Amino acid sequence: MNGADSGIVEILAAVALLGLGALFKFGFDRWGAHLGWSREERAGQDRKIERVDHEARESIARVEREMKNELNEQGRKLDRLEERVDHLPTADDVQELARRLADVDRGLSGAVSKLDGMSVNVKTILDHILAGERR
C-alpha cells in the first residue's frame, strides 16, 4: 500500500468512527427513523428488545442462583470431606500401629509356644491320673 492509499484508509476509518459516534450520540431511535420505521414500529421493536432483555436477565439470574446453590453444595461436600480426612490416621500413626501389631504377634507366638508346652505337661499328668485310676 502506498502513501496515498494509506491516507485514504485513514480518512475512511475516521469517517466510520465519526458515523459510529454520531449514531451513539443521537441514539438508535433516530437511526430507526432514518430506516423508515414509524413511531409504532420503533415502539414495537423497543418492546421486543425490552422483552428479550428481561428474559435474558431472568435467565442469567436463574443460572447465577443455580451456580451459587451448586457451589454451596460443593462447599458443604468439601467441608464434610475435610472433616473425615482430619480424623484419618497419619502415615506415622499407621506405622506405629503396625509396630504394635508386630509386638502383639510376637507376644502371642511366645504365649502359644508356652501353651503348647503346658498342653503336653497337662496331657502327661492326665494320662498318669487316668492310668492310676485304672489300676
PDB file of C-alpha atoms in Angstrom:
ATOM      1  CA  MET A   1       0.000   0.000   0.000  1.00  0.00           C
ATOM      2  CA  ASN A   2       1.486   3.340  -0.961  1.00  0.00           C
ATOM      3  CA  GLY A   3       1.237   6.619   0.952  1.00  0.00           C
ATOM      4  CA  ALA A   4      -1.904   7.857  -0.871  1.00  0.00           C
ATOM      5  CA  ASP A   5      -3.796   4.596  -0.252  1.00  0.00           C
ATOM      6  CA  SER A   6      -2.824   4.693   3.390  1.00  0.00           C
ATOM      7  CA  GLY A   7      -4.175   8.232   3.688  1.00  0.00           C
ATOM      8  CA  ILE A   8      -7.498   7.179   2.109  1.00  0.00           C
ATOM      9  CA  VAL A   9      -7.825   4.274   4.545  1.00  0.00           C
ATOM     10  CA  GLU A  10      -7.179   6.626   7.457  1.00  0.00           C
ATOM     11  CA  ILE A  11      -9.821   9.060   6.196  1.00  0.00           C
ATOM     12  CA  LEU A  12     -12.355   6.240   5.726  1.00  0.00           C
ATOM     13  CA  ALA A  13     -11.616   4.945   9.213  1.00  0.00           C
ATOM     14  CA  ALA A  14     -12.087   8.427  10.667  1.00  0.00           C
ATOM     15  CA  VAL A  15     -15.393   8.886   8.822  1.00  0.00           C
ATOM     16  CA  ALA A  16     -16.586   5.468  10.022  1.00  0.00           C
ATOM     17  CA  LEU A  17     -15.705   6.342  13.616  1.00  0.00           C
ATOM     18  CA  LEU A  18     -17.411   9.693  13.241  1.00  0.00           C
ATOM     19  CA  GLY A  19     -20.552   7.992  11.925  1.00  0.00           C
ATOM     20  CA  LEU A  20     -20.473   5.467  14.757  1.00  0.00           C
ATOM     21  CA  GLY A  21     -20.071   8.269  17.269  1.00  0.00           C
ATOM     22  CA  ALA A  22     -22.999  10.146  15.756  1.00  0.00           C
ATOM     23  CA  LEU A  23     -25.099   7.004  15.916  1.00  0.00           C
ATOM     24  CA  PHE A  24     -24.466   6.681  19.642  1.00  0.00           C
ATOM     25  CA  LYS A  25     -24.853  10.428  20.232  1.00  0.00           C
ATOM     26  CA  PHE A  26     -28.223  10.701  18.527  1.00  0.00           C
ATOM     27  CA  GLY A  27     -29.366   7.255  19.585  1.00  0.00           C
ATOM     28  CA  PHE A  28     -30.803   4.274  17.814  1.00  0.00           C
ATOM     29  CA  ASP A  29     -34.286   5.801  17.967  1.00  0.00           C
ATOM     30  CA  ARG A  30     -33.346   8.443  15.419  1.00  0.00           C
ATOM     31  CA  TRP A  31     -31.429   5.860  13.423  1.00  0.00           C
ATOM     32  CA  GLY A  32     -34.623   3.791  13.184  1.00  0.00           C
ATOM     33  CA  ALA A  33     -36.435   6.858  11.825  1.00  0.00           C
ATOM     34  CA  HIS A  34     -33.854   7.072   9.040  1.00  0.00           C
ATOM     35  CA  LEU A  35     -34.621   3.469   8.158  1.00  0.00           C
ATOM     36  CA  GLY A  36     -38.233   4.420   7.569  1.00  0.00           C
ATOM     37  CA  TRP A  37     -39.678   2.891  10.736  1.00  0.00           C
ATOM     38  CA  SER A  38     -42.781   4.530  12.083  1.00  0.00           C
ATOM     39  CA  ARG A  39     -43.042   5.508  15.732  1.00  0.00           C
ATOM     40  CA  GLU A  40     -45.257   2.426  16.362  1.00  0.00           C
ATOM     41  CA  GLU A  41     -42.755   0.111  14.661  1.00  0.00           C
ATOM     42  CA  ARG A  42     -39.952   1.578  16.718  1.00  0.00           C
ATOM     43  CA  ALA A  43     -42.056   1.184  19.896  1.00  0.00           C
ATOM     44  CA  GLY A  44     -42.772  -2.432  18.924  1.00  0.00           C
ATOM     45  CA  GLN A  45     -39.065  -3.042  18.355  1.00  0.00           C
ATOM     46  CA  ASP A  46     -38.305  -1.403  21.702  1.00  0.00           C
ATOM     47  CA  ARG A  47     -40.844  -3.673  23.437  1.00  0.00           C
ATOM     48  CA  LYS A  48     -39.300  -6.737  21.778  1.00  0.00           C
ATOM     49  CA  ILE A  49     -35.851  -5.627  22.848  1.00  0.00           C
ATOM     50  CA  GLU A  50     -37.080  -4.972  26.389  1.00  0.00           C
ATOM     51  CA  ARG A  51     -38.767  -8.396  26.499  1.00  0.00           C
ATOM     52  CA  VAL A  52     -35.630 -10.144  25.244  1.00  0.00           C
ATOM     53  CA  ASP A  53     -33.549  -8.123  27.690  1.00  0.00           C
ATOM     54  CA  HIS A  54     -35.904  -9.039  30.546  1.00  0.00           C
ATOM     55  CA  GLU A  55     -35.862 -12.738  29.616  1.00  0.00           C
ATOM     56  CA  ALA A  56     -32.070 -12.681  29.306  1.00  0.00           C
ATOM     57  CA  ARG A  57     -31.702 -11.019  32.715  1.00  0.00           C
ATOM     58  CA  GLU A  58     -34.085 -13.566  34.296  1.00  0.00           C
ATOM     59  CA  SER A  59     -32.206 -16.414  32.658  1.00  0.00           C
ATOM     60  CA  ILE A  60     -28.868 -15.045  33.839  1.00  0.00           C
ATOM     61  CA  ALA A  61     -30.235 -14.576  37.369  1.00  0.00           C
ATOM     62  CA  ARG A  62     -31.578 -18.155  37.371  1.00  0.00           C
ATOM     63  CA  VAL A  63     -28.245 -19.561  36.180  1.00  0.00           C
ATOM     64  CA  GLU A  64     -26.436 -17.475  38.805  1.00  0.00           C
ATOM     65  CA  ARG A  65     -28.748 -18.835  41.543  1.00  0.00           C
ATOM     66  CA  GLU A  66     -28.258 -22.402  40.330  1.00  0.00           C
ATOM     67  CA  MET A  67     -24.488 -21.959  40.187  1.00  0.00           C
ATOM     68  CA  LYS A  68     -24.467 -20.376  43.650  1.00  0.00           C
ATOM     69  CA  ASN A  69     -26.524 -23.278  45.045  1.00  0.00           C
ATOM     70  CA  GLU A  70     -24.248 -25.806  43.346  1.00  0.00           C
ATOM     71  CA  LEU A  71     -21.144 -24.056  44.667  1.00  0.00           C
ATOM     72  CA  ASN A  72     -22.636 -24.025  48.163  1.00  0.00           C
ATOM     73  CA  GLU A  73     -23.397 -27.748  47.894  1.00  0.00           C
ATOM     74  CA  GLN A  74     -19.851 -28.440  46.681  1.00  0.00           C
ATOM     75  CA  GLY A  75     -18.545 -26.371  49.593  1.00  0.00           C
ATOM     76  CA  ARG A  76     -20.580 -28.444  52.063  1.00  0.00           C
ATOM     77  CA  LYS A  77     -19.289 -31.665  50.490  1.00  0.00           C
ATOM     78  CA  LEU A  78     -15.739 -30.369  50.714  1.00  0.00           C
ATOM     79  CA  ASP A  79     -16.252 -29.451  54.373  1.00  0.00           C
ATOM     80  CA  ARG A  80     -17.508 -32.978  55.129  1.00  0.00           C
ATOM     81  CA  LEU A  81     -14.574 -34.492  53.256  1.00  0.00           C
ATOM     82  CA  GLU A  82     -12.088 -32.309  55.124  1.00  0.00           C
ATOM     83  CA  GLU A  83     -13.706 -33.333  58.422  1.00  0.00           C
ATOM     84  CA  ARG A  84     -13.274 -37.001  57.537  1.00  0.00           C
ATOM     85  CA  VAL A  85      -9.696 -36.523  56.370  1.00  0.00           C
ATOM     86  CA  ASP A  86      -8.837 -34.684  59.596  1.00  0.00           C
ATOM     87  CA  HIS A  87      -9.823 -37.804  61.549  1.00  0.00           C
ATOM     88  CA  LEU A  88      -7.895 -40.287  59.394  1.00  0.00           C
ATOM     89  CA  PRO A  89      -4.668 -41.707  60.834  1.00  0.00           C
ATOM     90  CA  THR A  90      -1.420 -40.279  59.541  1.00  0.00           C
ATOM     91  CA  ALA A  91       1.342 -42.362  57.970  1.00  0.00           C
ATOM     92  CA  ASP A  92       3.185 -42.239  61.299  1.00  0.00           C
ATOM     93  CA  ASP A  93       0.055 -43.487  63.088  1.00  0.00           C
ATOM     94  CA  VAL A  94      -0.209 -46.425  60.685  1.00  0.00           C
ATOM     95  CA  GLN A  95       3.491 -47.281  61.138  1.00  0.00           C
ATOM     96  CA  GLU A  96       3.095 -47.169  64.938  1.00  0.00           C
ATOM     97  CA  LEU A  97       0.024 -49.397  64.687  1.00  0.00           C
ATOM     98  CA  ALA A  98       1.942 -51.874  62.504  1.00  0.00           C
ATOM     99  CA  ARG A  99       4.815 -51.892  65.030  1.00  0.00           C
ATOM    100  CA  ARG A 100       2.422 -52.536  67.908  1.00  0.00           C
ATOM    101  CA  LEU A 101       0.666 -55.323  65.994  1.00  0.00           C
ATOM    102  CA  ALA A 102       4.049 -56.927  65.333  1.00  0.00           C
ATOM    103  CA  ASP A 103       4.788 -56.737  69.090  1.00  0.00           C
ATOM    104  CA  VAL A 104       1.419 -58.356  69.848  1.00  0.00           C
ATOM    105  CA  ASP A 105       2.117 -61.070  67.258  1.00  0.00           C
ATOM    106  CA  ARG A 106       5.494 -61.848  68.854  1.00  0.00           C
ATOM    107  CA  GLY A 107       3.882 -61.924  72.305  1.00  0.00           C
ATOM    108  CA  LEU A 108       1.129 -64.251  71.140  1.00  0.00           C
ATOM    109  CA  SER A 109       3.640 -66.521  69.423  1.00  0.00           C
ATOM    110  CA  GLY A 110       5.530 -66.851  72.733  1.00  0.00           C
ATOM    111  CA  ALA A 111       2.302 -67.498  74.613  1.00  0.00           C
ATOM    112  CA  VAL A 112       1.229 -70.142  72.097  1.00  0.00           C
ATOM    113  CA  SER A 113       4.555 -71.965  72.384  1.00  0.00           C
ATOM    114  CA  LYS A 114       4.284 -71.907  76.215  1.00  0.00           C
ATOM    115  CA  LEU A 115       0.700 -73.154  75.994  1.00  0.00           C
ATOM    116  CA  ASP A 116       1.840 -75.954  73.694  1.00  0.00           C
ATOM    117  CA  GLY A 117       4.418 -76.978  76.299  1.00  0.00           C
ATOM    118  CA  MET A 118       1.837 -76.775  79.076  1.00  0.00           C
ATOM    119  CA  SER A 119      -0.565 -78.808  76.982  1.00  0.00           C
ATOM    120  CA  VAL A 120       1.988 -81.599  76.739  1.00  0.00           C
ATOM    121  CA  ASN A 121       2.512 -81.471  80.518  1.00  0.00           C
ATOM    122  CA  VAL A 122      -1.246 -81.450  81.203  1.00  0.00           C
ATOM    123  CA  LYS A 123      -1.727 -84.401  78.849  1.00  0.00           C
ATOM    124  CA  THR A 124       1.054 -86.314  80.588  1.00  0.00           C
ATOM    125  CA  ILE A 125      -0.455 -85.603  84.018  1.00  0.00           C
ATOM    126  CA  LEU A 126      -3.924 -86.514  82.783  1.00  0.00           C
ATOM    127  CA  ASP A 127      -2.613 -89.758  81.285  1.00  0.00           C
ATOM    128  CA  HIS A 128      -0.857 -90.550  84.584  1.00  0.00           C
ATOM    129  CA  ILE A 129      -4.035 -89.837  86.579  1.00  0.00           C
ATOM    130  CA  LEU A 130      -6.148 -91.938  84.240  1.00  0.00           C
ATOM    131  CA  ALA A 131      -3.617 -94.755  84.331  1.00  0.00           C
ATOM    132  CA  GLY A 132      -3.681 -94.683  88.165  1.00  0.00           C
ATOM    133  CA  GLU A 133      -7.459 -94.920  88.225  1.00  0.00           C
ATOM    134  CA  ARG A 134      -7.437 -97.984  86.005  1.00  0.00           C
ATOM    135  CA  ARG A 135      -5.322 -99.989  88.381  1.00  0.00           C
TER     136      ARG A 135
END
